[in-house]
Every structure is written in structure tokens, then in C-alpha cells.
Short mmCIF file of C-alpha atoms and ligand atoms in Angstrom, two decimals:
data_model
loop_
_atom_site.label_atom_id
_atom_site.label_comp_id
_atom_site.label_asym_id
_atom_site.label_seq_id
_atom_site.Cartn_x
_atom_site.Cartn_y
_atom_site.Cartn_z
CA MET A 1 19.50 -20.90 4.01
CA GLN A 2 16.99 -18.29 5.15
CA ALA A 3 19.12 -15.39 3.92
CA PHE A 4 18.96 -16.79 0.37
CA HIS A 5 15.26 -17.63 0.37
CA PRO A 6 13.38 -14.81 2.03
CA ARG A 7 9.62 -15.18 2.16
CA TYR A 8 7.07 -12.56 1.16
CA TYR A 9 4.25 -11.18 3.31
CA ALA A 10 1.77 -8.37 2.64
CA ILE A 11 0.52 -5.84 5.18
CA VAL A 12 -2.51 -3.76 4.23
CA PRO A 13 -3.12 -0.83 6.60
CA ALA A 14 -6.88 -0.29 6.72
CA ALA A 15 -7.46 1.51 9.99
CA GLY A 16 -8.12 4.97 8.54
CA SER A 17 -11.38 6.86 8.71
CA GLY A 18 -11.28 8.20 5.13
CA SER A 19 -12.62 11.58 6.21
CA ARG A 20 -11.77 13.27 2.87
CA MET A 21 -14.34 11.07 1.12
CA GLY A 22 -17.07 12.71 3.19
CA SER A 23 -19.11 9.50 3.17
CA GLY A 24 -19.26 8.82 6.91
CA GLN A 25 -18.01 5.28 6.22
CA PRO A 26 -14.33 4.27 6.24
CA LYS A 27 -13.36 4.20 2.57
CA GLN A 28 -12.05 0.63 2.69
CA TYR A 29 -15.68 -0.49 3.06
CA LEU A 30 -17.28 1.70 0.39
CA ALA A 31 -19.04 -0.37 -2.25
CA LEU A 32 -17.06 -0.83 -5.46
CA LEU A 33 -18.55 -3.16 -8.09
CA GLY A 34 -20.64 -4.84 -5.41
CA LYS A 35 -17.78 -5.53 -3.01
CA PRO A 36 -16.05 -3.56 -0.25
CA LEU A 37 -13.35 -1.41 -1.86
CA ILE A 38 -10.57 -3.20 0.02
CA HIS A 39 -11.70 -6.58 -1.33
CA HIS A 40 -10.27 -5.87 -4.79
CA ALA A 41 -6.64 -5.36 -3.73
CA LEU A 42 -6.86 -8.19 -1.19
CA GLN A 43 -7.99 -10.53 -3.95
CA VAL A 44 -4.94 -9.65 -6.04
CA LEU A 45 -2.50 -9.97 -3.12
CA CYS A 46 -4.03 -13.29 -2.00
CA GLY A 47 -3.64 -14.57 -5.55
CA VAL A 48 0.11 -13.90 -5.82
CA ALA A 49 1.84 -17.25 -5.41
CA GLU A 50 4.93 -15.85 -3.64
CA ILE A 51 2.96 -14.13 -0.85
CA GLU A 52 2.57 -16.38 2.19
CA LYS A 53 0.07 -14.30 4.18
CA VAL A 54 -1.85 -11.07 3.68
CA PHE A 55 -2.31 -9.22 6.97
CA VAL A 56 -5.00 -6.54 7.10
CA VAL A 57 -4.46 -4.02 9.90
CA LEU A 58 -7.85 -2.83 11.14
CA SER A 59 -8.69 -0.40 13.91
CA VAL A 60 -9.10 -1.97 17.34
CA ASP A 61 -12.83 -1.22 17.37
CA ASP A 62 -13.57 -2.12 13.72
CA ALA A 63 -17.07 -3.60 13.70
CA GLU A 64 -17.48 -3.69 9.92
CA TRP A 65 -14.96 -6.35 8.89
CA ARG A 66 -17.00 -9.26 10.19
CA ARG A 67 -20.12 -8.07 8.38
CA HIS A 68 -18.60 -9.04 5.03
CA ASP A 69 -17.76 -12.38 3.50
CA TRP A 70 -14.03 -12.82 2.90
CA SER A 71 -14.09 -16.59 2.54
CA GLY A 72 -13.44 -16.44 -1.23
CA LEU A 73 -9.97 -15.04 -0.52
CA GLY A 74 -8.73 -18.19 1.19
CA ASP A 75 -6.82 -18.81 4.39
CA ARG A 76 -3.83 -16.62 3.56
CA LEU A 77 -5.88 -13.59 4.62
CA VAL A 78 -5.43 -12.63 8.29
CA PRO A 79 -7.15 -9.63 9.95
CA LEU A 80 -5.27 -7.93 12.80
CA PHE A 81 -7.24 -5.59 15.04
CA CYS A 82 -4.33 -3.41 16.12
CA GLY A 83 -4.40 -0.22 14.01
CA GLY A 84 -2.91 3.02 15.31
CA THR A 85 -3.63 6.74 15.03
CA THR A 86 -1.60 7.25 11.84
CA ARG A 87 -0.88 5.07 8.82
CA ALA A 88 2.71 4.57 10.00
CA ASP A 89 1.48 3.55 13.48
CA SER A 90 -0.86 1.00 11.89
CA VAL A 91 1.90 -0.51 9.75
CA LEU A 92 4.24 -0.65 12.75
CA ALA A 93 1.56 -2.29 14.89
CA GLY A 94 1.09 -4.89 12.14
CA LEU A 95 4.83 -5.53 11.95
CA ARG A 96 5.00 -6.03 15.72
CA ALA A 97 2.00 -8.36 15.67
CA ILE A 98 3.65 -10.70 13.15
CA ALA A 99 7.12 -10.65 14.73
CA SER A 100 7.08 -14.29 15.77
CA LEU A 101 6.12 -15.48 12.25
CA VAL A 102 8.72 -13.73 10.15
CA GLN A 103 12.48 -13.73 9.72
CA PRO A 104 14.46 -10.45 9.71
CA THR A 105 15.23 -10.65 5.98
CA ASP A 106 11.73 -11.61 4.83
CA TRP A 107 10.13 -9.13 2.45
CA ILE A 108 7.09 -7.12 3.56
CA LEU A 109 4.87 -5.56 0.89
CA VAL A 110 2.83 -2.71 2.36
CA HIS A 111 -0.21 -1.78 0.28
CA ASP A 112 -2.83 0.92 0.96
CA ALA A 113 -6.33 -0.40 1.43
CA ALA A 114 -7.36 2.68 -0.54
CA ARG A 115 -5.74 1.47 -3.80
CA PRO A 116 -8.29 -1.01 -5.16
CA CYS A 117 -6.99 -1.12 -8.75
CA LEU A 118 -3.79 -2.95 -7.92
CA ALA A 119 -3.11 -5.43 -10.73
CA GLU A 120 -1.20 -8.69 -10.59
CA TRP A 121 1.45 -7.30 -12.94
CA HIS A 122 2.16 -4.43 -10.52
CA VAL A 123 3.03 -6.92 -7.77
CA ASP A 124 4.93 -9.25 -10.11
CA ARG A 125 7.10 -6.41 -11.40
CA LEU A 126 7.82 -5.13 -7.89
CA ILE A 127 8.85 -8.57 -6.64
CA ARG A 128 10.93 -9.32 -9.73
CA ASP A 129 12.74 -5.95 -9.84
CA LEU A 130 13.57 -5.90 -6.13
CA ALA A 131 14.29 -9.56 -5.42
CA GLN A 132 18.07 -9.04 -5.47
CA ASP A 133 18.02 -5.55 -3.94
CA GLU A 134 19.55 -4.95 -0.52
CA VAL A 135 17.08 -2.25 0.54
CA GLY A 136 13.85 -2.66 -1.44
CA GLY A 137 11.63 -0.06 -3.06
CA LEU A 138 8.23 0.98 -4.28
CA LEU A 139 5.94 1.34 -7.26
CA ALA A 140 5.94 4.88 -8.61
CA VAL A 141 5.13 6.90 -11.73
CA PRO A 142 7.06 9.87 -13.18
CA VAL A 143 5.33 13.22 -12.61
CA ALA A 144 3.73 14.40 -15.87
CA ASP A 145 2.30 17.80 -14.90
CA THR A 146 4.15 21.05 -14.32
CA LEU A 147 4.23 21.59 -10.56
CA LYS A 148 3.64 24.88 -8.75
CA ARG A 149 4.51 25.82 -5.19
CA ALA A 150 1.90 28.23 -3.75
CA ASP A 151 1.37 30.34 -0.64
CA GLU A 152 -1.68 29.89 1.58
CA HIS A 153 -3.69 32.27 -0.68
CA ARG A 154 -2.98 30.12 -3.75
CA HIS A 155 -0.58 32.60 -5.33
CA VAL A 156 2.23 30.87 -7.15
CA LEU A 157 5.62 31.24 -5.51
CA GLY A 158 7.49 29.25 -8.10
CA THR A 159 7.63 26.27 -10.44
CA VAL A 160 9.16 23.05 -9.18
CA ALA A 161 11.32 21.34 -11.79
CA ARG A 162 9.65 18.02 -12.49
CA ASP A 163 12.72 16.23 -13.85
CA CYS A 164 13.44 13.30 -11.60
CA LEU A 165 10.18 13.74 -9.67
CA TRP A 166 8.04 10.64 -9.12
CA GLN A 167 4.69 10.00 -7.46
CA ALA A 168 4.99 7.28 -4.85
CA GLN A 169 2.43 4.48 -4.86
CA THR A 170 2.10 1.17 -3.06
CA PRO A 171 2.97 -1.65 -2.62
CA GLN A 172 6.25 -0.62 -1.05
CA MET A 173 8.50 -3.60 -0.37
CA PHE A 174 11.19 -3.73 2.31
CA ARG A 175 12.94 -6.26 4.53
CA TYR A 176 11.08 -6.85 7.79
CA VAL A 177 13.83 -5.75 10.15
CA MET A 178 14.87 -2.67 8.16
CA LEU A 179 11.29 -1.51 7.81
CA ARG A 180 10.48 -2.03 11.47
CA ARG A 181 13.59 -0.20 12.68
CA ALA A 182 13.02 2.66 10.25
CA LEU A 183 9.38 3.11 11.31
CA GLU A 184 10.33 2.91 14.98
CA SER A 185 12.67 5.88 14.57
CA ALA A 186 10.79 7.88 11.92
CA GLN A 187 8.66 10.94 12.67
CA HIS A 188 5.58 12.00 10.67
CA VAL A 189 6.12 9.82 7.60
CA THR A 190 3.30 9.20 5.13
CA ASP A 191 4.83 6.15 3.49
CA GLU A 192 7.37 3.42 4.29
CA SER A 193 9.93 4.72 1.84
CA SER A 194 10.19 8.04 3.73
CA ALA A 195 11.09 6.13 6.89
CA LEU A 196 13.87 4.26 5.07
CA GLU A 197 15.07 7.52 3.46
CA ALA A 198 15.24 9.16 6.89
CA ALA A 199 17.55 6.31 7.89
CA GLY A 200 19.89 7.28 5.01
CA LEU A 201 18.82 4.51 2.61
CA HIS A 202 17.86 4.83 -1.06
CA PRO A 203 14.81 2.73 -2.00
CA LYS A 204 14.46 1.84 -5.67
CA LEU A 205 11.61 3.17 -7.80
CA VAL A 206 9.81 0.52 -9.85
CA LEU A 207 7.73 1.83 -12.74
CA GLY A 208 4.00 1.36 -12.16
CA ASP A 209 1.14 3.13 -13.91
CA ALA A 210 -1.65 5.59 -13.20
CA THR A 211 -4.33 2.90 -12.88
CA ASN A 212 -3.06 2.09 -9.37
CA LEU A 213 -4.72 5.23 -8.07
CA LYS A 214 -5.52 6.03 -4.44
CA VAL A 215 -9.17 6.62 -3.67
CA THR A 216 -9.22 9.85 -1.68
CA TYR A 217 -12.10 11.95 -3.07
CA PRO A 218 -15.53 10.83 -4.39
CA LEU A 219 -14.45 11.20 -8.05
CA ASP A 220 -11.68 8.65 -7.47
CA LEU A 221 -14.29 6.01 -6.72
CA HIS A 222 -15.82 6.48 -10.19
CA LEU A 223 -12.39 6.33 -11.81
CA ALA A 224 -11.59 3.13 -9.91
CA GLU A 225 -14.86 1.56 -11.02
CA TRP A 226 -14.12 2.46 -14.64
CA ILE A 227 -10.61 1.00 -14.44
CA LEU A 228 -11.77 -2.28 -12.88
CA ARG A 229 -14.67 -2.68 -15.31
CA ASN A 230 -12.46 -2.14 -18.32
CA ARG A 231 -9.85 -4.51 -16.97
CA GLU A 232 -12.47 -7.22 -16.51
CA GLU A 233 -13.59 -6.89 -20.11
O1 LIG B 1 -5.74 8.51 4.66
P1 LIG B 1 -4.86 7.89 3.62
O2 LIG B 1 -5.56 7.76 2.30
O3 LIG B 1 -3.51 8.51 3.50
O4 LIG B 1 -4.62 6.40 4.14
C1 LIG B 1 -3.76 5.52 3.48
C2 LIG B 1 -3.97 4.13 4.04
O5 LIG B 1 -3.56 4.09 5.41
C3 LIG B 1 -5.42 3.67 4.01
O6 LIG B 1 -5.43 2.33 3.59
C4 LIG B 1 -5.87 3.84 5.45
O7 LIG B 1 -6.89 2.94 5.83
C5 LIG B 1 -4.59 3.52 6.20
N1 LIG B 1 -4.55 4.12 7.56
C6 LIG B 1 -4.37 3.27 8.65
N2 LIG B 1 -4.36 3.80 9.92
C7 LIG B 1 -4.54 5.11 10.12
C8 LIG B 1 -4.71 5.99 9.02
C9 LIG B 1 -4.70 5.45 7.72
O8 LIG B 1 -4.22 2.06 8.49
N3 LIG B 1 -4.57 5.57 11.38
#
């Protein structure tokens, strides 16, 4: 029966230092509308009926998590203090930590802690579009700008055709065993899809939108605040 009724779990890697924000505080804990930035996406993931548990992968020495109140998110939220030196290491550590809870064909949704504007419809669409897929896939948006390849002095070497180019977002949703094997063999990947691609698989792109932005630089925090405020109203 298990093969026909896979369960859904979320893993949120949040063991990064967020050095590009220049704030001295890991970006998952920066204040956004009075809450830690990570709280917003966790609230959405914990509210999706299909998702059994939401695992947050924190660094081993994270002292900040317990300073905040997460009780409003319910008992589906589980912190794991096992993060690694890269994002992929953190996700893999999370997958290993939950091995005894999950079945090989269960779905794992990996979502960046740094994407606080995740909306319920993003997750619903991902789950609905991929439910019957063998491999899985990810939220993404078509590239709108003209893209330039440059040398190290910022002189343009050429224009990259943007047809068929997409920007990858998260969540990215794959079967537990496929994702774990792919990450165990992958080198230097910055998302889960790249690991599956390196294994010769073809994840599906599910149309998201630009509101699911990743907070990387200080301006992004203002944009995220604007998006969340306008969504609330
Ligand atoms: O640094 P970047 O924005 O690419 O990080 C993407 C996500 O990966 C963030 O949620 C960050 O906390 C997480 N990460 C992690 N472990 C690391 C590095 C990044 O969980 N060692």
C-alpha cells in the first residue's frame, strides 16, 4: 500500500551564516514583521494538511533557535541540530536523521529558510503537479531579463539565449531514497534538482512566481516585508 500512498515531509535547511546580508546574524533569524524570518515559511509549511512533519536543520551549535517561541506552529515542527558546512550537507544530514521515520518513496519537500514569502498556493501547486510524477521537481519561474556572460572585469563576452531558461526556487520535491542517493553522490550542488540532474534524471519545473524570493541582500528583506504586508491585506 505504501507505494500508492506516499507521505509528505518538509526539510528546511537553516544552518547557513547568511554572510552576504552583512548583518552579523544568520538571516533566518533576522526580524521580519516582528518574527524571525524563518517563521513565515515554517508557518505555511506547518499549515499544509498533507505535510506530516516539518524538519528544520540547524547548525550543531545554534544557540538562537531556543530563544524564540515556536509553539504557535504546533507539534509537526521538529528542529534537528545536525547542519553541515554546505546547504547540500545540511539537507543530507537532515535526510539521514529522519531515516527511521520515512519510507523510500515518501516525498520530501526541501525549502530554503531564506524564502519567507512562500505561499500556500505555491506548495499546493507543487504537490498537485508532481503527485503522479516518478522523479519530482521544483518551483521555478521563466527568466525575463536578457542574460549576459561576462569576464572577471565585467566586459560582456556574449548574450545567453533566455528561451527555455528558468530560475530555480524552492520547495523542491523528490522521493526520499532518490534524493538521498543523489545528494550522497553529488559534488558542489546548490540545489536538490542539480543532484538529481547529475544522476541523469529530469525533474519537472512547476510554475511559481517572483514573490517567492530568496533573501540574500539587505534590499531583499524590504521586498519580502512589502510582499507579506500586501498579502495580509
Ligand atoms: O546561503 P544561501 O542563501 O544559498 O542558503 C540557502 C539555504 O541553505 C538557507 O536556508 C541556509 O540557511 C541554508 N544553508 C544550510 N547549511 C549551510 C549553508 C546554507 O542549511 N551550511
